mmCIF file of C-alpha atoms in Angstrom:
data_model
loop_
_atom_site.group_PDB
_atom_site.id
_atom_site.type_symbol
_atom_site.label_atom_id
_atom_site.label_comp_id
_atom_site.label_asym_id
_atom_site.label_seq_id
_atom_site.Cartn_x
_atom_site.Cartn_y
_atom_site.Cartn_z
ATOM 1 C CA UNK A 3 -22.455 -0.157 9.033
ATOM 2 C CA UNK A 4 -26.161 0.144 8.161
ATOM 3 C CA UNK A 5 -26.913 -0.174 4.464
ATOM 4 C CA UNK A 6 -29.548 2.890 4.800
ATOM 5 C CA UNK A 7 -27.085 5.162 6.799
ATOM 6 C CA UNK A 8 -23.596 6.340 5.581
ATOM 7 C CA UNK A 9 -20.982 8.090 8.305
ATOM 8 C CA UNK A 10 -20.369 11.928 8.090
ATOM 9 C CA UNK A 11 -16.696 12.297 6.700
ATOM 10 C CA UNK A 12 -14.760 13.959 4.204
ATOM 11 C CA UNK A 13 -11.523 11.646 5.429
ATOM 12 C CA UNK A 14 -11.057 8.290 4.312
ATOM 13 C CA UNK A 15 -13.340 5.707 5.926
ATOM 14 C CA UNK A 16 -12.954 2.658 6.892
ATOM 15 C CA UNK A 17 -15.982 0.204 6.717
ATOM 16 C CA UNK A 18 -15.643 -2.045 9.757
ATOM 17 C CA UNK A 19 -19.114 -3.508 8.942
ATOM 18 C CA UNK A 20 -22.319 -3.163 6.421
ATOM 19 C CA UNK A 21 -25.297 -5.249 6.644
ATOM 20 C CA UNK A 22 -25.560 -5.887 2.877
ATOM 21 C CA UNK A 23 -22.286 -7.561 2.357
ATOM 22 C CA UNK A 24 -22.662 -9.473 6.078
ATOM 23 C CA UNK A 25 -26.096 -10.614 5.336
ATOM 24 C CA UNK A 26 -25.066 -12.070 1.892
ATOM 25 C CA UNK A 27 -21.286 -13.244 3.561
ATOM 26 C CA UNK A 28 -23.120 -15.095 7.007
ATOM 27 C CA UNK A 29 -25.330 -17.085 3.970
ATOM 28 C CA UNK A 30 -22.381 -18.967 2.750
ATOM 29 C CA UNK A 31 -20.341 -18.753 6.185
ATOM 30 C CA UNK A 32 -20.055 -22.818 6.590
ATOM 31 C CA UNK A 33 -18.453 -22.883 3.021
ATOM 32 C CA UNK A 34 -15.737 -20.140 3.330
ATOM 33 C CA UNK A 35 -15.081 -21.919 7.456
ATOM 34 C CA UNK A 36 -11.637 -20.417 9.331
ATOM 35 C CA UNK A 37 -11.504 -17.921 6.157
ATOM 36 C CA UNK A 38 -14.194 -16.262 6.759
ATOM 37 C CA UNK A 39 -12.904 -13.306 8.577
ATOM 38 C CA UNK A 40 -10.024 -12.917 6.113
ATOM 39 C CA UNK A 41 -12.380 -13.067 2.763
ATOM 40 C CA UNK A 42 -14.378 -10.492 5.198
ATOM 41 C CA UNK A 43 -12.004 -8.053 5.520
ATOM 42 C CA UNK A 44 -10.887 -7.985 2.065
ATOM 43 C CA UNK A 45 -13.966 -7.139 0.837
ATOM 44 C CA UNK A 46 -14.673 -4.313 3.248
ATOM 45 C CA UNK A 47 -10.981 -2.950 2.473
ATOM 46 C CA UNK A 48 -12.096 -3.256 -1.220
ATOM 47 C CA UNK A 49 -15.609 -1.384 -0.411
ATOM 48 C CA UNK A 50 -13.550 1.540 1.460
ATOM 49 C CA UNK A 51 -10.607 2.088 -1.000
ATOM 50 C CA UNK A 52 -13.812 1.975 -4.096
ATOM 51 C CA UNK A 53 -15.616 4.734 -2.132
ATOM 52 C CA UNK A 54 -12.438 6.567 -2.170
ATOM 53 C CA UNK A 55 -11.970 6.195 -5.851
ATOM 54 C CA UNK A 56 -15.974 7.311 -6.084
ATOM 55 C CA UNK A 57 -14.743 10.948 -4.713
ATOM 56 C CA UNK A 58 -15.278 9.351 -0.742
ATOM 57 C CA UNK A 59 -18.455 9.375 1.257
ATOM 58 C CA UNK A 60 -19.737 13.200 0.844
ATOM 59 C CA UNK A 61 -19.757 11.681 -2.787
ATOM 60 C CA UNK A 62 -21.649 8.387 -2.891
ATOM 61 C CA UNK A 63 -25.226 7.559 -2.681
ATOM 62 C CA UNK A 64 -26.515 4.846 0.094
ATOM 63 C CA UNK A 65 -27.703 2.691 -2.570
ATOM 64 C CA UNK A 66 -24.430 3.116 -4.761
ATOM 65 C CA UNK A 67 -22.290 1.506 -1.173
ATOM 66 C CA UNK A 68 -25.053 -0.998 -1.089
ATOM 67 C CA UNK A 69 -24.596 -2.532 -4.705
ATOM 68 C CA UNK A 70 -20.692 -2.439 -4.324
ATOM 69 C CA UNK A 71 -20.739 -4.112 -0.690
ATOM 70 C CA UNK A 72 -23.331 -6.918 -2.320
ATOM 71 C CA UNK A 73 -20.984 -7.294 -5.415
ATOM 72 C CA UNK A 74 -18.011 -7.514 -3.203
ATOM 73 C CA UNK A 75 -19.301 -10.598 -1.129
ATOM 74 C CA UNK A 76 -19.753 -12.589 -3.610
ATOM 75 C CA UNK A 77 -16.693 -11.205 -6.348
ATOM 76 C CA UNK A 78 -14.402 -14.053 -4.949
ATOM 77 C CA UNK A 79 -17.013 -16.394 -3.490
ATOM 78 C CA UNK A 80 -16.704 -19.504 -6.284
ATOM 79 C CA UNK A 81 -13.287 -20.190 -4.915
ATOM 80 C CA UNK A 82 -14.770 -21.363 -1.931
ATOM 81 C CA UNK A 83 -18.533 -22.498 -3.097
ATOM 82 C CA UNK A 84 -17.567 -24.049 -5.958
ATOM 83 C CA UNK A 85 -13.686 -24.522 -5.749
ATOM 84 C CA UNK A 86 -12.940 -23.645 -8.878
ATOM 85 C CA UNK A 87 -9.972 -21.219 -9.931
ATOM 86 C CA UNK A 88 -11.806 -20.536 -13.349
ATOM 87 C CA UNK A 89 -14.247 -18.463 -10.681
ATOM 88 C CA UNK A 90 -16.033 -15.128 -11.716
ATOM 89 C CA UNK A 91 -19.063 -16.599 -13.534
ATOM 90 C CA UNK A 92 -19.441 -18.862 -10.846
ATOM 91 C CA UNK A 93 -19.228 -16.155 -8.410
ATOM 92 C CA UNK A 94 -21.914 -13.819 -10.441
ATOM 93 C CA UNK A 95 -24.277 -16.658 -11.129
ATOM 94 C CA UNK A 96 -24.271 -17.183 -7.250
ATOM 95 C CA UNK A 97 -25.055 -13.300 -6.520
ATOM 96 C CA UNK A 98 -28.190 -13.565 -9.360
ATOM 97 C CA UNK A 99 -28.924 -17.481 -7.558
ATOM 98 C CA UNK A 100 -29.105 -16.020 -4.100
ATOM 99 C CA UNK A 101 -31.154 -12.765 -5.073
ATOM 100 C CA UNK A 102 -33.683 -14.986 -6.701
ATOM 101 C CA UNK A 103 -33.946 -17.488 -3.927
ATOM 102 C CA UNK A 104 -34.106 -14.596 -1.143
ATOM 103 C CA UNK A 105 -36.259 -12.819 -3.357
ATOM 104 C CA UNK A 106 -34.861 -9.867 -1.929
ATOM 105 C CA UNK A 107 -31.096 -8.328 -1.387
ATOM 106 C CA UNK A 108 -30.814 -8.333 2.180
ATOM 107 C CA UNK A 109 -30.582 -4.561 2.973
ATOM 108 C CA UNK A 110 -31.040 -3.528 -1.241
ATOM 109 C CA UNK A 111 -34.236 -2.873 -1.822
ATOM 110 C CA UNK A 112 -36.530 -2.543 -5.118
ATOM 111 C CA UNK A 113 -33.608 -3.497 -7.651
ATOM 112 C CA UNK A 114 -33.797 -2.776 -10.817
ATOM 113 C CA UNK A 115 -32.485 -3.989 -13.582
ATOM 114 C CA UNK A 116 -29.652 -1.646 -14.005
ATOM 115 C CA UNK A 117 -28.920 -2.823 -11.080
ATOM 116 C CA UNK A 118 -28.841 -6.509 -11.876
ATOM 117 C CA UNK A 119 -26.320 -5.773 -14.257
ATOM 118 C CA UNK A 120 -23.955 -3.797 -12.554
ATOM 119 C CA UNK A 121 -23.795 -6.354 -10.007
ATOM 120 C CA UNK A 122 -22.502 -9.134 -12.435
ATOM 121 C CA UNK A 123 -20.076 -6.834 -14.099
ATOM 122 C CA UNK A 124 -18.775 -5.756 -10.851
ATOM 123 C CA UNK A 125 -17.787 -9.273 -10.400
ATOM 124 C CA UNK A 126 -16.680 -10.136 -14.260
ATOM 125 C CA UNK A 127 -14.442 -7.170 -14.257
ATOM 126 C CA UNK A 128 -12.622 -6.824 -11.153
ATOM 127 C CA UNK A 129 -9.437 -8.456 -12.283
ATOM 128 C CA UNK A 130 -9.432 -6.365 -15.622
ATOM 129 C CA UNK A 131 -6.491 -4.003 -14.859
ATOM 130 C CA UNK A 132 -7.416 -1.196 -17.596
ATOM 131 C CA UNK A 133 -10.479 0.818 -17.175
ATOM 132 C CA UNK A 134 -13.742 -1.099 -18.482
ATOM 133 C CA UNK A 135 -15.771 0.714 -21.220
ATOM 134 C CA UNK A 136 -19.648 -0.590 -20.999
ATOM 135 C CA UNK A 137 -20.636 -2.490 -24.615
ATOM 136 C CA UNK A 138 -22.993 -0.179 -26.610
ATOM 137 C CA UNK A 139 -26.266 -0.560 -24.417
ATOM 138 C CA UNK A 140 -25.461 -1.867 -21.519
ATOM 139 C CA UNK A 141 -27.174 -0.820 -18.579
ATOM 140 C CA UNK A 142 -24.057 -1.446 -16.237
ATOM 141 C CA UNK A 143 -23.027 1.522 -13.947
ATOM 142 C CA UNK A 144 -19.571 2.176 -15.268
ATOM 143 C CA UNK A 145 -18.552 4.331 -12.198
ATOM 144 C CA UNK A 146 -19.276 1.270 -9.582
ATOM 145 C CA UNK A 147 -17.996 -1.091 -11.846
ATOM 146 C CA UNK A 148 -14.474 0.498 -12.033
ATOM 147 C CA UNK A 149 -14.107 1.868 -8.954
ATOM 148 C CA UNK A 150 -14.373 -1.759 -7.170
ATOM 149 C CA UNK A 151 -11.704 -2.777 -9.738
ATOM 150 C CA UNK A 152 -9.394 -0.168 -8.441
ATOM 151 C CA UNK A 153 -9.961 -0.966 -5.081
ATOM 152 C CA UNK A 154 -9.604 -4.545 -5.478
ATOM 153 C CA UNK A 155 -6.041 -4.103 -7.464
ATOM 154 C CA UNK A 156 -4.741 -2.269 -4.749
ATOM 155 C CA UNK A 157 -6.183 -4.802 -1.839
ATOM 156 C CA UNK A 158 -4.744 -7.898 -4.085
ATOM 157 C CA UNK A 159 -1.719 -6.252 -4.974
ATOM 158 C CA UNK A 160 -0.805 -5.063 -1.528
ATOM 159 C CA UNK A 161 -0.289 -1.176 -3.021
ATOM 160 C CA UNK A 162 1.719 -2.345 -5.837
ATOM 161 C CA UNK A 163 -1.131 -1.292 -8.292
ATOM 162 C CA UNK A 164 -3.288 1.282 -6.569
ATOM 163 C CA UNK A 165 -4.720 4.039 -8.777
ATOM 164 C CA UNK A 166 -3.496 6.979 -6.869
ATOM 165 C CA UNK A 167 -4.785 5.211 -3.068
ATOM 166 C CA UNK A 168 -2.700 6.901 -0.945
ATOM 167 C CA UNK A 169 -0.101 4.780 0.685
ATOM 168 C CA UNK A 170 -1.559 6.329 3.675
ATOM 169 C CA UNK A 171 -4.949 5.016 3.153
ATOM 170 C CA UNK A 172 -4.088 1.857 2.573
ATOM 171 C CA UNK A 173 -1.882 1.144 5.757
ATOM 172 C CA UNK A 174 -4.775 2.348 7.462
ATOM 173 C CA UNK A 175 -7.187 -0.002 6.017
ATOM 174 C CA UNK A 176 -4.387 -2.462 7.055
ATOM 175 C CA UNK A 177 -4.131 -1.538 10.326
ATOM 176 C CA UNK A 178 -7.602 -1.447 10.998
ATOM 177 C CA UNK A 179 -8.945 -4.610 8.779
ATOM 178 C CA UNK A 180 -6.277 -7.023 9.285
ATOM 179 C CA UNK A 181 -5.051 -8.878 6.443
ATOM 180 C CA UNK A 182 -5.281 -11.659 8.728
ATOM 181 C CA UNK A 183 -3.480 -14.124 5.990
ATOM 182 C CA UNK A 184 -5.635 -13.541 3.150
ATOM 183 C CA UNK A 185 -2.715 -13.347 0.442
ATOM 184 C CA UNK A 186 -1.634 -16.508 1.751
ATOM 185 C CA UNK A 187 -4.915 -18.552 1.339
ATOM 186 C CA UNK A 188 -5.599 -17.158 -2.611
ATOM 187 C CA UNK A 189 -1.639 -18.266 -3.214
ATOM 188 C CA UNK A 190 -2.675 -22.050 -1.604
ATOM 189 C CA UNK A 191 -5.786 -22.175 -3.466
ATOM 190 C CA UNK A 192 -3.338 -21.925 -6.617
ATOM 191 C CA UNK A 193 -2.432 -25.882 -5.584
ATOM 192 C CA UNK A 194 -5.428 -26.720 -4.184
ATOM 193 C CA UNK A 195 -7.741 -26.087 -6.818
ATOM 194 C CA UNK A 196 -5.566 -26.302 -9.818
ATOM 195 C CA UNK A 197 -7.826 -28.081 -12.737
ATOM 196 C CA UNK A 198 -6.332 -31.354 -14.275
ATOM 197 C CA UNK A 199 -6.850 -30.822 -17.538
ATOM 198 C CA UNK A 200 -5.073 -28.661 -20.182
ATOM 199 C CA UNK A 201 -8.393 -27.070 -21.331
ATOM 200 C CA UNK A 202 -9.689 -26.138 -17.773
ATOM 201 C CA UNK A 203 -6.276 -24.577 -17.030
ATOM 202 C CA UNK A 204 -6.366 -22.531 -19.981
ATOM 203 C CA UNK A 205 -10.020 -21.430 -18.645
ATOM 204 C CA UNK A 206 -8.186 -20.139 -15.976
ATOM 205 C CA UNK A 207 -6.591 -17.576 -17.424
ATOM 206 C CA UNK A 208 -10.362 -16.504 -18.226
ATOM 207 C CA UNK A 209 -10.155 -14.376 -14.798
ATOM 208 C CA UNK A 210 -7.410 -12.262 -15.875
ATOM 209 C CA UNK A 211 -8.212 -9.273 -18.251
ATOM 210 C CA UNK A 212 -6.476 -6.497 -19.388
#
């Protein structure tokens, strides 16, 4: 999907493509290798249920989809770039890396720094399973922010936690965006990447708010 053109529904979509996340995604395509397609279809799952939980598409803004579908290809990324566990800074300070070095946001355009913001707390908060409150002047778009946790709950937890998603919606996500063993590389990283040391470990648990 185009990042300057959104489809004409009041159903739930399903985002088969969008040139913001692909663009930043086909940068680090060597790193994330056979998983690509998986870690791709997570995060356009993710992008679809957040829209939902943003009222759907007669109910978002172009440049809203845009900053959650760049946030989204990189919320994970570290586990592959970096191979850490311990991953969301890593992940963020890649996003803010890339922008700088691109000196652009593939299809977002003019940034601000609002937008800079939201971005990284997209990615910080994702795993935070309450609703995140902004700290006292923080520029951070609270509505993006939380509604790409929701979506990402309910993609990582299969439905288990899902916010009010629809079963529905999510099957069709499913069906359309196959899962295509996703679950079953994050549970493997677990082993692979596991930190040797009792302090890095503990960092771990870093990525897991309430």
């Amino acid at each position: 999907r185009s990042a300057g053109e959104l489809p004409s529904s009041s159903e739930f979509f399903v985002f088969h493509e969008h040139d913001t996340l692909d663009d930043a995604l086909f940068q680090h395509v060597g790193q994330l290798g056979d998983e690509f397609d998986a870690y791709r279809n997570h995060c356009l799952r993710v992008l679809s249920f957040a829209v939902h939980h943003l009222g759907g598409l007669r109910n978002v803004t172009n440049r809203q989809v845009n900053l959650m579908a760049l946030a989204l290809a990189y919320h994970d990324i570290a586990l592959w770039t970096d191979g850490k566990l311990d991953y969301l800074d890593p992940s963020a300070a890649l996003l803010l890396r890339d922008l700088r070095k691109n000196d652009k946001s593939g299809s977002v355009q003019d940034l601000q720094d609002a937008d800079f913001v939201t971005l990284r707390e997209i990615v910080l908060q994702h795993h935070k399973l309450t609703t995140w409150t902004p700290p006292e002047g923080s520029q951070a778009d609270e509505l993006l922010v939380n509604a790409v946790r929701k979506g990402d709950w309910a993609d990582a937890t299969i439905g288990m936690i899902r916010f009010g998603l629809p079963a529905a919606y999510l099957e069709k996500a499913y069906t359309e965006l196959p899962e295509g063993g996703f679950h079953g590389i994050l549970a493997r990283m677990g082993g692979r990447l596991s930190p040797d040391s009792i302090t890095e470990r503990l960092a771990v648990l870093n990525i897991f708010k309430l």
